[in-house]
mmCIF file of C-alpha atoms in Angstrom:
data_model
loop_
_atom_site.group_PDB
_atom_site.id
_atom_site.type_symbol
_atom_site.label_atom_id
_atom_site.label_comp_id
_atom_site.label_asym_id
_atom_site.label_seq_id
_atom_site.Cartn_x
_atom_site.Cartn_y
_atom_site.Cartn_z
ATOM 1 C CA MET A 85 86.730 89.154 92.977
ATOM 2 C CA LEU A 86 87.323 92.300 95.617
ATOM 3 C CA THR A 87 87.454 91.074 98.931
ATOM 4 C CA ARG A 88 87.537 94.198 101.374
ATOM 5 C CA ILE A 89 87.857 97.602 101.840
ATOM 6 C CA ASP A 90 91.606 98.071 101.587
ATOM 7 C CA HIS A 91 91.827 101.866 102.911
ATOM 8 C CA ILE A 92 89.973 104.999 102.586
ATOM 9 C CA GLY A 93 92.168 107.581 101.183
ATOM 10 C CA ILE A 94 92.334 111.073 102.983
ATOM 11 C CA ALA A 95 93.685 114.369 101.416
ATOM 12 C CA CYS A 96 95.255 116.386 103.503
ATOM 13 C CA HIS A 97 97.371 119.948 103.872
ATOM 14 C CA ASP A 98 99.659 118.824 106.748
ATOM 15 C CA LEU A 99 100.037 115.292 107.159
ATOM 16 C CA ASP A 100 102.049 115.338 110.377
ATOM 17 C CA ALA A 101 98.895 117.291 112.120
ATOM 18 C CA THR A 102 96.291 114.899 110.668
ATOM 19 C CA VAL A 103 98.424 111.742 111.986
ATOM 20 C CA GLU A 104 98.541 113.466 115.406
ATOM 21 C CA PHE A 105 94.978 114.193 115.267
ATOM 22 C CA TYR A 106 94.005 110.384 114.235
ATOM 23 C CA ARG A 107 96.373 109.325 116.835
ATOM 24 C CA THR A 108 94.955 111.611 119.644
ATOM 25 C CA THR A 109 91.512 111.113 118.723
ATOM 26 C CA TYR A 110 91.083 107.251 117.927
ATOM 27 C CA GLY A 111 94.140 105.938 118.828
ATOM 28 C CA PHE A 112 95.574 104.833 115.336
ATOM 29 C CA GLU A 113 99.173 104.490 115.067
ATOM 30 C CA VAL A 114 101.002 105.030 111.871
ATOM 31 C CA PHE A 115 101.554 101.443 110.329
ATOM 32 C CA HIS A 116 103.753 102.580 107.363
ATOM 33 C CA THR A 117 105.029 105.982 105.809
ATOM 34 C CA GLU A 118 106.731 106.782 102.330
ATOM 35 C CA VAL A 119 106.871 109.198 99.923
ATOM 36 C CA ASN A 120 105.454 108.300 96.224
ATOM 37 C CA GLU A 121 107.364 110.373 93.613
ATOM 38 C CA GLU A 122 105.500 109.537 90.839
ATOM 39 C CA GLN A 123 102.105 110.387 92.410
ATOM 40 C CA GLY A 124 103.330 113.728 94.165
ATOM 41 C CA VAL A 125 102.358 112.603 97.550
ATOM 42 C CA ARG A 126 103.615 111.858 101.010
ATOM 43 C CA GLU A 127 101.250 109.593 102.940
ATOM 44 C CA ALA A 128 101.031 107.535 106.398
ATOM 45 C CA MET A 129 99.253 104.383 106.341
ATOM 46 C CA LEU A 130 97.204 103.846 109.754
ATOM 47 C CA LYS A 131 96.212 100.107 110.346
ATOM 48 C CA ILE A 132 92.435 99.719 111.696
ATOM 49 C CA ASN A 133 92.338 96.074 111.616
ATOM 50 C CA GLU A 134 93.490 92.882 110.153
ATOM 51 C CA THR A 135 90.760 90.981 107.589
ATOM 52 C CA SER A 136 89.873 87.374 107.132
ATOM 53 C CA ASP A 137 91.766 87.449 103.525
ATOM 54 C CA GLY A 138 95.142 88.028 105.349
ATOM 55 C CA GLY A 139 95.008 91.538 104.427
ATOM 56 C CA ALA A 140 94.270 94.919 106.385
ATOM 57 C CA SER A 141 92.048 97.849 106.383
ATOM 58 C CA TYR A 142 93.662 101.026 106.518
ATOM 59 C CA LEU A 143 93.414 105.039 106.523
ATOM 60 C CA GLN A 144 95.912 106.305 104.174
ATOM 61 C CA LEU A 145 96.458 110.094 104.699
ATOM 62 C CA LEU A 146 97.813 112.084 101.915
ATOM 63 C CA GLU A 147 99.756 115.054 101.667
ATOM 64 C CA PRO A 148 100.746 116.419 98.020
ATOM 65 C CA THR A 149 104.459 116.948 97.674
ATOM 66 C CA ARG A 150 103.646 119.205 94.494
ATOM 67 C CA GLU A 151 100.644 121.266 93.700
ATOM 68 C CA ASP A 152 100.267 119.859 90.365
ATOM 69 C CA SER A 153 100.012 116.228 91.548
ATOM 70 C CA ALA A 154 96.526 114.750 91.387
ATOM 71 C CA VAL A 155 95.829 114.672 94.926
ATOM 72 C CA GLY A 156 97.248 118.460 95.033
ATOM 73 C CA LYS A 157 95.077 119.395 92.369
ATOM 74 C CA TRP A 158 91.835 117.725 94.029
ATOM 75 C CA LEU A 159 92.933 119.354 97.652
ATOM 76 C CA ALA A 160 92.795 122.824 95.770
ATOM 77 C CA LYS A 161 89.682 122.455 94.575
ATOM 78 C CA ASN A 162 87.648 120.299 97.175
ATOM 79 C CA GLY A 163 89.618 120.914 100.626
ATOM 80 C CA GLU A 164 90.733 118.368 102.750
ATOM 81 C CA GLY A 165 88.522 115.426 103.214
ATOM 82 C CA VAL A 166 87.675 111.655 101.864
ATOM 83 C CA HIS A 167 89.558 111.510 98.147
ATOM 84 C CA HIS A 168 88.966 107.861 97.377
ATOM 85 C CA ILE A 169 88.156 104.336 98.489
ATOM 86 C CA ALA A 170 90.314 101.404 97.823
ATOM 87 C CA PHE A 171 88.862 97.664 97.422
ATOM 88 C CA GLY A 172 91.226 94.687 98.225
ATOM 89 C CA THR A 173 91.905 92.038 95.280
ATOM 90 C CA ALA A 174 94.082 89.264 94.760
ATOM 91 C CA ASP A 175 94.045 90.215 91.049
ATOM 92 C CA VAL A 176 94.135 93.765 89.933
ATOM 93 C CA ASP A 177 94.625 93.008 86.516
ATOM 94 C CA GLY A 178 91.967 90.503 86.159
ATOM 95 C CA ASP A 179 89.465 92.570 88.211
ATOM 96 C CA ALA A 180 90.253 95.573 86.338
ATOM 97 C CA ALA A 181 90.057 93.957 83.326
ATOM 98 C CA GLY A 182 86.577 92.784 84.237
ATOM 99 C CA ILE A 183 85.354 95.967 85.399
ATOM 100 C CA ARG A 184 86.357 97.660 82.178
ATOM 101 C CA GLU A 185 84.379 95.277 80.212
ATOM 102 C CA LYS A 186 81.328 96.505 82.174
ATOM 103 C CA GLY A 187 81.826 99.999 80.552
ATOM 104 C CA VAL A 188 83.645 101.454 83.902
ATOM 105 C CA ARG A 189 86.613 103.437 83.150
ATOM 106 C CA VAL A 190 90.006 102.393 84.104
ATOM 107 C CA LEU A 191 92.207 105.163 84.282
ATOM 108 C CA TYR A 192 95.831 103.288 84.325
ATOM 109 C CA ASP A 193 96.706 100.619 81.278
ATOM 110 C CA GLU A 194 98.707 98.707 83.324
ATOM 111 C CA PRO A 195 98.509 98.869 87.170
ATOM 112 C CA ARG A 196 101.027 100.966 89.057
ATOM 113 C CA ARG A 197 103.385 100.652 91.975
ATOM 114 C CA GLY A 198 101.292 101.987 95.173
ATOM 115 C CA SER A 199 101.541 101.980 98.797
ATOM 116 C CA MET A 200 103.827 99.395 100.592
ATOM 117 C CA GLY A 201 104.711 97.631 97.115
ATOM 118 C CA SER A 202 101.397 97.237 96.115
ATOM 119 C CA ARG A 203 99.866 97.039 92.509
ATOM 120 C CA ILE A 204 97.074 99.761 92.152
ATOM 121 C CA THR A 205 94.578 101.068 89.399
ATOM 122 C CA PHE A 206 92.162 103.598 89.621
ATOM 123 C CA LEU A 207 88.474 104.130 88.515
ATOM 124 C CA HIS A 208 87.076 107.103 86.977
ATOM 125 C CA PRO A 209 84.805 108.895 89.762
ATOM 126 C CA LYS A 210 81.960 109.615 86.868
ATOM 127 C CA ASP A 211 81.598 106.267 86.200
ATOM 128 C CA CYS A 212 81.355 105.119 89.819
ATOM 129 C CA HIS A 213 78.629 107.716 90.897
ATOM 130 C CA GLY A 214 81.072 110.202 91.518
ATOM 131 C CA VAL A 215 83.361 107.903 93.972
ATOM 132 C CA LEU A 216 87.244 107.917 93.024
ATOM 133 C CA THR A 217 87.742 104.060 93.332
ATOM 134 C CA GLU A 218 90.943 102.137 93.600
ATOM 135 C CA LEU A 219 91.726 98.432 93.053
ATOM 136 C CA VAL A 220 94.791 97.312 95.065
ATOM 137 C CA THR A 221 96.841 93.796 95.226
ATOM 138 C CA SER A 222 98.935 93.977 98.312
ATOM 139 C CA ALA A 223 102.629 93.009 98.031
ATOM 140 C CA ALA A 224 102.149 90.068 100.269
ATOM 141 C CA VAL A 225 99.485 88.552 97.775
ATOM 142 C CA GLU A 226 101.914 89.325 94.858
ATOM 143 C CA SER A 227 104.834 88.023 96.320
ATOM 144 C CA ALA A 228 102.675 84.665 97.586
ATOM 145 C CA GLU A 229 101.787 84.268 93.861
ATOM 146 C CA HIS A 230 105.254 84.416 92.588
#
């Protein structure tokens, strides 16, 4: 069951300048940064708030590290802006399977590693009214279950 908005992914050309904008304009501070080589992005997670299920909601700022990455291609085509929305779930595998059974294309056969050690998969935007949608099980949920 999807429990919250985990994050909203925003593609940008310059991660440092974008972080500075969100810091000075809204007072959001960086909670976590990393480079995800597999996805070809450098990212910063800005925590917005805690949630009732023990998770949090974030803005995820994404700068491509290479032009041929999914975010790099998207940025070249669309420019800076909202790239995707991510919903939190305690069971990314089960929820992805249930959504797949409803006819929505799930982009990964098996969830992959996401930000902060999470497990993620994406749903095809053409099946989600034009919105690239991510399902996320946070590392905290993963470690609590094992």
